[in-house]
Coordinates of C-alpha atoms and ligand atoms in Angstrom, one line a residue:
X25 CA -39.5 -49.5 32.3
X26 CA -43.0 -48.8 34.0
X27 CA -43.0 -52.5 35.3
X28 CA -39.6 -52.3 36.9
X29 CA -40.3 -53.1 40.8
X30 CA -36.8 -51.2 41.6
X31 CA -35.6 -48.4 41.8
X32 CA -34.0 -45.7 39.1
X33 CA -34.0 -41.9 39.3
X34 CA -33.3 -40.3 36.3
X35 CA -31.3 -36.7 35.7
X36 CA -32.9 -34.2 36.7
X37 CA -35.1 -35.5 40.0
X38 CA -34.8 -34.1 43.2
X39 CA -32.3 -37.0 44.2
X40 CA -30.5 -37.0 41.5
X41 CA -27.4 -35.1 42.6
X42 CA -27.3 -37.3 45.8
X43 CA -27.5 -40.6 44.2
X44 CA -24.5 -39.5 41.8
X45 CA -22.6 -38.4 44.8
X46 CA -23.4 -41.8 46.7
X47 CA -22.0 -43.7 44.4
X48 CA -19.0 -42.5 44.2
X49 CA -16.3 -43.3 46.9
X50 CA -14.1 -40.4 46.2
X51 CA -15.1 -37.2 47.6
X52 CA -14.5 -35.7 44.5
X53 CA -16.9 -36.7 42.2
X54 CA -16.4 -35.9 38.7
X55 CA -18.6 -33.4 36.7
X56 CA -20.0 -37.1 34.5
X57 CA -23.9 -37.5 34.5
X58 CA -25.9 -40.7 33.3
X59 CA -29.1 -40.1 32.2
X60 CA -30.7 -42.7 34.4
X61 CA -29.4 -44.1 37.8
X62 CA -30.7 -48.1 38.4
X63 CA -30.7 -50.1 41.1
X64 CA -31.4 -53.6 40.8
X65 CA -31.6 -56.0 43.4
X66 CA -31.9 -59.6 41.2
X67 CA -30.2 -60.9 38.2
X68 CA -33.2 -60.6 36.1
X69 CA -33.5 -56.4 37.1
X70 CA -29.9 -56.4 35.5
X71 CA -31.1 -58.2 32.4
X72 CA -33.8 -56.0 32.2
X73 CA -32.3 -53.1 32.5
X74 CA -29.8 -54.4 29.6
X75 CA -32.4 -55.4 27.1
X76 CA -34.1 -51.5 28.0
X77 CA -31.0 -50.0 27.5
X78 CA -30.4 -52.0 24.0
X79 CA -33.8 -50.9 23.0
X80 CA -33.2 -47.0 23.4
X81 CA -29.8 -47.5 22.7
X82 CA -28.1 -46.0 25.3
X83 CA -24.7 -47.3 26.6
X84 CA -24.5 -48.8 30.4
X85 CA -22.0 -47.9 32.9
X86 CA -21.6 -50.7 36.3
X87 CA -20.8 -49.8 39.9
X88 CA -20.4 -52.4 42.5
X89 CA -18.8 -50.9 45.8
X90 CA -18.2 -47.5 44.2
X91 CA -14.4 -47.3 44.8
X92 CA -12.6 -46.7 41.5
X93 CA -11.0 -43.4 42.3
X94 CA -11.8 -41.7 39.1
X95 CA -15.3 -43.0 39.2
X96 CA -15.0 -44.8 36.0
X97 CA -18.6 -46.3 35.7
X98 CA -19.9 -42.4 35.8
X99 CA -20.2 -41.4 32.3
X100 CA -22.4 -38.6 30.5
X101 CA -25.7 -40.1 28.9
X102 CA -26.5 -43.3 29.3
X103 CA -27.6 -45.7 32.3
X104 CA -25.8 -46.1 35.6
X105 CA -26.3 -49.7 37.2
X106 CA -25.6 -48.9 40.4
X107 CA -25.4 -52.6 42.4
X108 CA -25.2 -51.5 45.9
X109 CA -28.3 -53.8 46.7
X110 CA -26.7 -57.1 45.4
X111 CA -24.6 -57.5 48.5
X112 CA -25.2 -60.7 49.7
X113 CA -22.7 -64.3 49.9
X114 CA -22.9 -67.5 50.8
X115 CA -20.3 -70.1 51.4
X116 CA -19.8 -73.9 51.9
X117 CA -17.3 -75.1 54.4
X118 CA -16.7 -78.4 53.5
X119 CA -16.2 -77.2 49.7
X120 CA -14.8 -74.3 50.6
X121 CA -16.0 -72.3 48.2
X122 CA -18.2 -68.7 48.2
X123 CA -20.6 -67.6 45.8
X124 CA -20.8 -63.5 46.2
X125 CA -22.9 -60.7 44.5
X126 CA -20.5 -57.8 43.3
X127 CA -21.5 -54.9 45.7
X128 CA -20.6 -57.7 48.8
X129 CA -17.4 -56.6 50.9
X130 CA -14.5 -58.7 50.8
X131 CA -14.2 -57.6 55.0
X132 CA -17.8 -59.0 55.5
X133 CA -17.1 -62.2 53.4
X134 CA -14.0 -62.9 55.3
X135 CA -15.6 -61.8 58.5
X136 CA -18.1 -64.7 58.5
X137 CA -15.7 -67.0 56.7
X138 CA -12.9 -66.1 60.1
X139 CA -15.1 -68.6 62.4
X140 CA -15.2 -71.7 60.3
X141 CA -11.2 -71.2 60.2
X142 CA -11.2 -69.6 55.8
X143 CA -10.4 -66.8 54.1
X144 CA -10.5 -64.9 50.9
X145 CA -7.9 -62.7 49.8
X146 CA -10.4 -59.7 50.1
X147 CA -8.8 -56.1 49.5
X148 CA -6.6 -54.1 52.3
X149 CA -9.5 -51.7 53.5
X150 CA -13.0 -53.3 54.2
X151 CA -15.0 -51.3 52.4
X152 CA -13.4 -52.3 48.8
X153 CA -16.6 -53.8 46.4
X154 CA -15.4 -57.8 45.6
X155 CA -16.8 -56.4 41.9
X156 CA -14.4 -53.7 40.8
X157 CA -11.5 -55.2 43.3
X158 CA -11.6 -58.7 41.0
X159 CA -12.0 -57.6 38.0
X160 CA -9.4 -55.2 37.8
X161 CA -6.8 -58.4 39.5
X162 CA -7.0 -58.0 43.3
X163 CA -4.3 -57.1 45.4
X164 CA -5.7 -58.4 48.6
X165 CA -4.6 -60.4 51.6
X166 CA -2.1 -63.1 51.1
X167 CA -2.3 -62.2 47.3
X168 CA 1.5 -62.7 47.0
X169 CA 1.1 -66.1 48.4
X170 CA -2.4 -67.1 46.7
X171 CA -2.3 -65.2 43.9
X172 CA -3.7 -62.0 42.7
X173 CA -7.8 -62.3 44.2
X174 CA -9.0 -63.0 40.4
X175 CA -6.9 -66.6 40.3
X176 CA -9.1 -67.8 43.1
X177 CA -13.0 -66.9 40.6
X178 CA -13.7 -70.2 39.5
X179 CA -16.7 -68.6 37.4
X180 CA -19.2 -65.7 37.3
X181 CA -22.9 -65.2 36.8
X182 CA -23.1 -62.3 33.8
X183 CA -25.4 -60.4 32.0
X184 CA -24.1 -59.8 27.9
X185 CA -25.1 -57.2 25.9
X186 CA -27.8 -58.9 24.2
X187 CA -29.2 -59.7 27.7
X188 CA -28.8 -62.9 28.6
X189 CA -27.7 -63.9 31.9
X190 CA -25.0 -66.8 31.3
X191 CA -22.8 -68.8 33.6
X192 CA -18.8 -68.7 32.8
X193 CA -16.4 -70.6 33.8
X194 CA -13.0 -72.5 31.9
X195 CA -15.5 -74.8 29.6
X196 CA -18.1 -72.7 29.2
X197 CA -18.7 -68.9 27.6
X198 CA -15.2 -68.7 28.7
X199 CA -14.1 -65.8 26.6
X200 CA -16.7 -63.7 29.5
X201 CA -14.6 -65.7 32.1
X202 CA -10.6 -64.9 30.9
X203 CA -11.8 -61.1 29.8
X204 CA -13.3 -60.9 33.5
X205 CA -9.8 -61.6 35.3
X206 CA -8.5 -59.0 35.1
X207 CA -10.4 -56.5 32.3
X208 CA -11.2 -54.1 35.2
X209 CA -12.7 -51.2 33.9
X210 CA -13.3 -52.5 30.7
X211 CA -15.6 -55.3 30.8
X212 CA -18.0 -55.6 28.0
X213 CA -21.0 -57.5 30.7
X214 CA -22.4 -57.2 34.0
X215 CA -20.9 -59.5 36.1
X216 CA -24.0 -60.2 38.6
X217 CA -22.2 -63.5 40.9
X218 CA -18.4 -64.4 41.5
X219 CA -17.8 -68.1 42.4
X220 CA -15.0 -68.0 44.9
X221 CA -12.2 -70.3 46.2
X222 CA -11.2 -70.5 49.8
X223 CA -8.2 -70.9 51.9
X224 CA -7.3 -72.1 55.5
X225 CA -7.6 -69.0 57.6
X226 CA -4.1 -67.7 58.2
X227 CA -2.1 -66.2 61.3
X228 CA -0.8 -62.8 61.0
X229 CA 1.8 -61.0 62.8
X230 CA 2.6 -57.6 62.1
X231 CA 5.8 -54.7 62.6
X232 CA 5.8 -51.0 62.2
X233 CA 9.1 -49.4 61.7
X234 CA 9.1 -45.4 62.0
X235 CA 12.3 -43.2 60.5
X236 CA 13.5 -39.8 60.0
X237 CA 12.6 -38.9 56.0
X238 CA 17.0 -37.9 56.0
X239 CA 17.1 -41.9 56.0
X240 CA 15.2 -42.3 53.4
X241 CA 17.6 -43.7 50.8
X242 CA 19.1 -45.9 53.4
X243 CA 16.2 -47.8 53.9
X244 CA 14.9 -48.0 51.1
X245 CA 17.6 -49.4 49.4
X246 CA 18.2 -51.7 51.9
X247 CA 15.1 -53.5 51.6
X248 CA 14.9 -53.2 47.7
X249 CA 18.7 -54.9 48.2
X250 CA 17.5 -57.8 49.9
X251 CA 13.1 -58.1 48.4
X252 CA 14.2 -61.4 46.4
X253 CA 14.5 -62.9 49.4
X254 CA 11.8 -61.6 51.3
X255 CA 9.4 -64.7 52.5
X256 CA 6.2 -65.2 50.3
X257 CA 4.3 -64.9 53.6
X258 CA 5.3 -60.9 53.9
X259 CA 3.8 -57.6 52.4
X260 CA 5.8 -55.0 53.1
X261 CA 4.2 -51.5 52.6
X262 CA 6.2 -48.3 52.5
X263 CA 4.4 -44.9 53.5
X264 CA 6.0 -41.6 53.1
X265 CA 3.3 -38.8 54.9
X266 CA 3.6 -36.1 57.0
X267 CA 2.3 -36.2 60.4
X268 CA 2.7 -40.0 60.8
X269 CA 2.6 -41.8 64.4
X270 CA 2.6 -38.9 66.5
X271 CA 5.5 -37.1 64.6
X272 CA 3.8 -33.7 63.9
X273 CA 5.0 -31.2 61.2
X274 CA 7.5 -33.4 59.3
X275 CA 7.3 -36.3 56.7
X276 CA 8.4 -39.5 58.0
X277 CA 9.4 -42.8 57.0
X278 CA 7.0 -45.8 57.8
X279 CA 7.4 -49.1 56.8
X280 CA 4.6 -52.1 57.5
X281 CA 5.2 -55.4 57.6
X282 CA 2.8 -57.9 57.5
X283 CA 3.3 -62.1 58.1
X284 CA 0.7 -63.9 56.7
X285 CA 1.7 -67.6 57.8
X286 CA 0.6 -71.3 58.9
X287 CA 1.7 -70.7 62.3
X288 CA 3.0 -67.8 64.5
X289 CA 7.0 -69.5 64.2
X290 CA 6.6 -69.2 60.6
X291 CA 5.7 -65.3 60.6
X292 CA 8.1 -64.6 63.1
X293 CA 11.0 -65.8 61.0
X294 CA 9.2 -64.2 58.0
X295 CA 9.7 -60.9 59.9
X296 CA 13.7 -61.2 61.1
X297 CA 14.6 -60.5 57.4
X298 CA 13.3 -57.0 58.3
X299 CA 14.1 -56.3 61.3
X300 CA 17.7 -57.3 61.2
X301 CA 18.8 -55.2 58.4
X302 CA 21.6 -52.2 59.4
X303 CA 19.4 -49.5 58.6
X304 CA 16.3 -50.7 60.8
X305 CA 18.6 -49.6 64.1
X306 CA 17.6 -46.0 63.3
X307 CA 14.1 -46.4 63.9
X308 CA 12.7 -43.8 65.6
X309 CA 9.4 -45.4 66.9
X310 CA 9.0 -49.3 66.4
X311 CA 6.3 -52.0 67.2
X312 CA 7.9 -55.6 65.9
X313 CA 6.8 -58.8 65.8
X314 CA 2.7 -57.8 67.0
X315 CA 0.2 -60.6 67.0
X316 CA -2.8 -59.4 65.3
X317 CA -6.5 -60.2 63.6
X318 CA -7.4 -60.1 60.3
X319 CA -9.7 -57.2 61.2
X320 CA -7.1 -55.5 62.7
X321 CA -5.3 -55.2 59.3
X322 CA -8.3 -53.5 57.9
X323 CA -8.8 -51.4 60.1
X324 CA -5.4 -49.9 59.8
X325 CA -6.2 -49.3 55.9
X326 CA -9.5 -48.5 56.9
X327 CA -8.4 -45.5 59.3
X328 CA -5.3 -44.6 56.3
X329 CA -7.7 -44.7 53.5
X330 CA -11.0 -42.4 55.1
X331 CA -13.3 -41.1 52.3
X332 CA -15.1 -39.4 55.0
X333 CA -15.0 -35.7 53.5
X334 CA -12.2 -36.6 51.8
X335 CA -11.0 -35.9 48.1
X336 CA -8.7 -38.2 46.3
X337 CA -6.0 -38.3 43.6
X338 CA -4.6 -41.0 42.9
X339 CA -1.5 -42.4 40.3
X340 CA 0.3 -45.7 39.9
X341 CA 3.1 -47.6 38.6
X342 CA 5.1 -50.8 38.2
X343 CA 8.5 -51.2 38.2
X344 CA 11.1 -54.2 37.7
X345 CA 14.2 -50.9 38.2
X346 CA 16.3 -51.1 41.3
X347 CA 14.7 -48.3 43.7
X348 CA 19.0 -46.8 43.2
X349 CA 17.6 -45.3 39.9
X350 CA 14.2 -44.0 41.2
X351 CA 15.8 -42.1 43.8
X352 CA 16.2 -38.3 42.3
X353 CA 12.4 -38.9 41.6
X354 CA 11.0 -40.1 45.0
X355 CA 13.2 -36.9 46.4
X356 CA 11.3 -34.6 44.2
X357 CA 8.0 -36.3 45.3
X358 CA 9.0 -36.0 49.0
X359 CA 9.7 -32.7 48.6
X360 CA 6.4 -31.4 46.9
X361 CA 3.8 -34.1 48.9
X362 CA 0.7 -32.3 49.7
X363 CA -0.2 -32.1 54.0
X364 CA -1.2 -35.1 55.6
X365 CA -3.2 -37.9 55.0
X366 CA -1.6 -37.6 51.4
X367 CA 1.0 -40.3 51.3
X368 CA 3.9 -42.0 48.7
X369 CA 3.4 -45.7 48.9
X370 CA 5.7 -48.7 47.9
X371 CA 5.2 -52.2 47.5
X372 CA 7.4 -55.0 46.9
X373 CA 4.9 -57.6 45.0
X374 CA 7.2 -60.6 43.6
X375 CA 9.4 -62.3 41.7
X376 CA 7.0 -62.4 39.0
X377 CA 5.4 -66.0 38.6
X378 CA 3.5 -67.8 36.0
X379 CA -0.4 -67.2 35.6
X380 CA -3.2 -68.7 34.2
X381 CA -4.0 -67.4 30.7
X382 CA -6.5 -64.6 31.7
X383 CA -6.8 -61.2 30.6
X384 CA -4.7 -59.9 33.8
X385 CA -1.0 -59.6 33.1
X386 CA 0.9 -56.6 34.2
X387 CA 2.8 -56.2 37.3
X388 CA 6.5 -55.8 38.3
X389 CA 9.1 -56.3 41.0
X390 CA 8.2 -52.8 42.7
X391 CA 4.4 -51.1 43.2
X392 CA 4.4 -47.4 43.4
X393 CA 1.5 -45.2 44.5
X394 CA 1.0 -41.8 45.4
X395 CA -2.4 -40.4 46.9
X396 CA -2.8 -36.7 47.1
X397 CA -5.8 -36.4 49.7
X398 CA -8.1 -33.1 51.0
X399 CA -11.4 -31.9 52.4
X400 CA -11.3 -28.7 50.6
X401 CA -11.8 -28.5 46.7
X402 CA -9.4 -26.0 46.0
X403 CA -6.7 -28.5 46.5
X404 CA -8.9 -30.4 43.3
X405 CA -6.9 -29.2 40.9
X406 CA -3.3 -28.9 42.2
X407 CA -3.4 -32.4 43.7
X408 CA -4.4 -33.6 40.2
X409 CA -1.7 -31.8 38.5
X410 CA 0.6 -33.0 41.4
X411 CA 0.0 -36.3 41.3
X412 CA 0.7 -36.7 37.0
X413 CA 3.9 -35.0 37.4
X414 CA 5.1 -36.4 39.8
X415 CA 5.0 -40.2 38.2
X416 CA 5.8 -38.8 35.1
X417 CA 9.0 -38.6 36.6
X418 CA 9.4 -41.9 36.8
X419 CA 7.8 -42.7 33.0
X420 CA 11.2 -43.8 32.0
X421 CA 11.5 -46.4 34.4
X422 CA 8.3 -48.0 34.6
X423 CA 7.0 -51.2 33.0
X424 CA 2.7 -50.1 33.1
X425 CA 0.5 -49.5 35.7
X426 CA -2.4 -51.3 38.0
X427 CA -6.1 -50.9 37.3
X428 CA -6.6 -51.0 41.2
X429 CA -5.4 -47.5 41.4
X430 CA -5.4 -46.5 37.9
X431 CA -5.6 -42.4 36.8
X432 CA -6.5 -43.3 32.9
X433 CA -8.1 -39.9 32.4
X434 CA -4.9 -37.8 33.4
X435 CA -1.9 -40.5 33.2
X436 CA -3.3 -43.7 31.5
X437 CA 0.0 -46.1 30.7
X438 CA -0.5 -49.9 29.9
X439 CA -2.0 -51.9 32.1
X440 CA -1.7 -55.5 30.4
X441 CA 0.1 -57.3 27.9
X442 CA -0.5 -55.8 24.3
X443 CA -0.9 -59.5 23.3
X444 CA -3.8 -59.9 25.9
X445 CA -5.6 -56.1 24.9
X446 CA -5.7 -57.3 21.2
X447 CA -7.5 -60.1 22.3
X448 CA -10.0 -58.4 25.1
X449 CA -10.8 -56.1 22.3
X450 CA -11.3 -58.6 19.4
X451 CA -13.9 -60.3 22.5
X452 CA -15.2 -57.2 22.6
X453 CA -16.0 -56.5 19.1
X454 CA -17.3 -59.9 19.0
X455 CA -19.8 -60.2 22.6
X456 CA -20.7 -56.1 22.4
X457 CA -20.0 -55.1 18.7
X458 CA -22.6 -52.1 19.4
X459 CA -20.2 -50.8 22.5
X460 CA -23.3 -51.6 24.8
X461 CA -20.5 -51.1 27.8
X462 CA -18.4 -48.5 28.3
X463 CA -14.8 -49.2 27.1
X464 CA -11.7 -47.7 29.2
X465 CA -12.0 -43.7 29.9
X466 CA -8.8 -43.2 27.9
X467 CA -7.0 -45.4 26.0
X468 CA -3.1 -45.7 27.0
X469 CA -0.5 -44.1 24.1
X470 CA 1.2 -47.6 24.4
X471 CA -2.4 -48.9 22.9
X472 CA -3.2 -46.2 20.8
X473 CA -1.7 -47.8 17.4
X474 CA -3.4 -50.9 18.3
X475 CA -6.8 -49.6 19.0
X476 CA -6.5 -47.6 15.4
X477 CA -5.5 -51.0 13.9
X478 CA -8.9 -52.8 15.3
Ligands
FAD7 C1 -10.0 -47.3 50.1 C2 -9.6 -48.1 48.9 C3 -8.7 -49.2 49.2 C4 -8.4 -50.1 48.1 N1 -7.6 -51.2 48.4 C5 -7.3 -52.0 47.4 C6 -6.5 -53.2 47.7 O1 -6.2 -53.5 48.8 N2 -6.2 -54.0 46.6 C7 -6.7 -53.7 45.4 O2 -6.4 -54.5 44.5 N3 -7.4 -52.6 45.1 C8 -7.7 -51.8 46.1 N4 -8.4 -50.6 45.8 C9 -8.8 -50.4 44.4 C10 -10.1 -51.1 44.2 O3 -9.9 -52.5 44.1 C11 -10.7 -50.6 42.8 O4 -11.0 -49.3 42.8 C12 -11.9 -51.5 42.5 O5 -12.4 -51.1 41.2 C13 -13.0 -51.2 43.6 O6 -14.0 -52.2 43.5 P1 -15.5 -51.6 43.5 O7 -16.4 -52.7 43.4 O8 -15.7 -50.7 44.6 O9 -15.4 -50.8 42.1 P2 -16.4 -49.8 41.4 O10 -15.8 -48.4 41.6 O11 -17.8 -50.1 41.8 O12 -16.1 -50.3 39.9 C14 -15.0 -50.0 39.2 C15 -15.2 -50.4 37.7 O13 -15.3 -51.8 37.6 C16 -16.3 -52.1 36.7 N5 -17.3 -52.9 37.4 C17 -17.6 -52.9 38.7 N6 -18.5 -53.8 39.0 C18 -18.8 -54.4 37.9 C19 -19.7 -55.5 37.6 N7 -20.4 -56.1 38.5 N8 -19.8 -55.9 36.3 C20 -19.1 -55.3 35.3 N9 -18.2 -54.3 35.6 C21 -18.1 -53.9 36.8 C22 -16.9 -50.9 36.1 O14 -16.2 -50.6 34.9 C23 -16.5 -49.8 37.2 O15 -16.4 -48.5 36.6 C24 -8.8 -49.8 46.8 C25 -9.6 -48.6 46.6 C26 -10.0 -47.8 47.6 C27 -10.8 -46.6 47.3

């Protein structure tokens, strides 16, 4: 440790509090504290700091871009690798491929992949790390078309709990490479380099429908009627807030909907679906069929999802139901949603399809999210409570939950296959048998009898 040439603050220092609190994206940071904060800037500081951590036998926690709303890589004892200085990508146009460190933005990637005509599917809001976003799946741009962001690592760079820094891809260490699409979390390494695939930059084209929250089922059912046939080029995203597009002092229905096509015909038709269903004629504000930039989408999540002073709770859930049976839940949730910027938010991801064998494997028809959001802590603890109860609601009906948005310490629920979590966890017993890397916060009742079993 007295040879490391970067930096670490340990518990206790004068900058200790402020390091903790920089890590974290969330403006509530949870009451965790690791013994040491590290921050490496090269592969071989990772390995070092895994072969010093082996030694004293403390366990390691990873943060790339800080964003997990529960701050899952703080934990009490141990070491905190915080990456926020491996943040750099290159790329090869002709091969169209990227190589990126995990604290690297998906928004700067894609912003100096826009002028040789690519793209990654990088998250919604430009600030999301590419480490914590593909590991836990991706749900980024174009990710209904191209996959979820994972299917598009061809390998990773990754330091195992013994310390060695190994490449991974299909033919090679490739239990670190399945367990790393889509183990979130979980991961028993320290992923230090994805190896990324590239796509022919896109046009977009994007609507904003506004309603009255009284047409609430009407819309919602109408769309949830007619998503089969929604075009693979569209993401249509569902907001419930108060205080939305200049419509002070009452929730209102918004619904975005974003073309992602080959050419502006193509996202045009993609949008008519939408716009010419009955219930879109009681719009109360519209914007259809607007040309826009890639950075223009982000910015829109970017100015939705602010962590500046900001406090977040957050819940999740898939769903294959009909939205028809969800209804006397969402009403409920309506009712009791916290002020503005807090918001319900719906989905519709696919009609599942077939994925390559890797350790992500849970989604649904219908994504459900609800973010209770304030700048005061007070609202800390009723948000929390708010935000459990009001998706436990809905336990009945779902099939698991995402790890993008995942609340495992208050409402964990499955979030893959029980088939694939036997097998992360017989890789894990058998790449970190001493538990070198944190496991999960809390381990899902659906996973409980399994876990025992192990
Ligand atoms: C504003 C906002 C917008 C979001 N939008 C999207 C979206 O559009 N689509 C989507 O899918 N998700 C989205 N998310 C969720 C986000 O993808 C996850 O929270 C993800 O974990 C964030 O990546 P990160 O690098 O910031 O993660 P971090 O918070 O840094 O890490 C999360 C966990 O991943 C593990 N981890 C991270 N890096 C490594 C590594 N290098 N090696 C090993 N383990 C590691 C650790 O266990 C860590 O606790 C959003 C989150 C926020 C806050």
């Amino acid at each position: 440790m007295d040879n490391w040439e970067f930096k670490y603050i340990r518990v206790g220092q004068a900058e200790y509090e402020r390091a903790r609190n920089d890590a974290t994206w969330n403006g509530r940071v949870p009451a965790r504290y690791p013994t040491l904060i590290v921050y490496p800037e090269r592969d071989d500081h990772v390995r070092d700091i895994v072969l010093y951590a082996k030694t004293k036998n403390l366990s390691i926690g990873t943060k790339s871009g800080g964003h997990s709303w529960t701050a899952s890589f703080l934990r009490d004892g141990g070491i905190l690798i915080d990456l926020s200085r491996m943040n750099e990508f290159d790329f090869d146009v002709e091969c169209r491929t990227a190589r990126a460190q995990p604290a690297a933005y998906g928004s700067d990637l894609n912003a100096a992949l826009v002028p040789h005509n690519l793209m990654f599917p990088g998250g919604h809001c430009p600030t999301v790390g590419l480490g914590g976003f593909l590991l836990q799946g991706g749900f980024g741009w174009n990710s209904r078309k191209w996959g979820v962001a994972c299917e598009s690592v061809t390998a990773i760079d990754v330091v195992t709990a013994d310390g060695d820094l190994i490449h991974a891809d299909s033919t090679q260490h490739s239990d670190f490479y399945w367990a790393a699409r889509g183990a979130g979390c979980g991961y028993f390494g320290v992923i230090t380099r994805f190896y990324l695939k590239l796509y022919t930059l896109p046009r977009f084209m994007t609507a904003r429908y506004v309603f009255e929250i009284k047409d609430f089922d009407d819309v919602v059912t109408a769309i949830d009627a007619v998503s089969d046939q929604v075009s693979i080029d569209l993401e249509i995203g569902f907001f419930v807030a108060h205080d939305q597009d200049g419509f002070e002092g009452r929730p209102t229905v918004a619904i975005t909907a974003d073309a992602i096509s080959d050419s502006v015909e193509e996202a045009r038709r993609a949008l008519d679906l939408l716009h010419n269903l009955p219930p879109m004629k009681k719009t109360i504000k519209s914007w259809p069929y607007v040309a826009c930039t890639l950075k223009q989408m982000l910015q829109r999540f970017d100015d939705i999802l602010d962590n500046r002073g900001r406090r977040y709770e957050v819940n999740n859930l898939w769903t294959d139901k009909p939205v028809q049976a969800l209804l006397p839940s969402f009403h409920r949730i309506i009712d009791e949603l916290p002020p503005a910027p807090s918001h319900l938010y719906m989905m519709w991801w696919l009609p599942v399809r077939s994925r390559p064998d890797m350790a992500f494997s849970m989604e649904a028809r219908l994504y459900v999210a609800l973010y209770a959001i304030s700048t005061d802590s007070a609202s800390d603890a009723p948000n929390a409570e708010y935000v459990v109860r009001a998706m436990e609601l809905m336990d009945d009906h779902k099939k698991g939950i995402q790890l993008a948005d995942e609340n495992l310490p208050g409402h964990p629920g499955k979030f893959m296959t029980t088939r694939n979590y036997v097998h992360l966890e017989q890789l894990r017993a058998r790449h970190d048998p001493h538990g070198r890397f944190y496991n999960y916060i809390r381990v899902p009742p659906e996973f409980e009898q399994v876990w025992a079993s192990l």
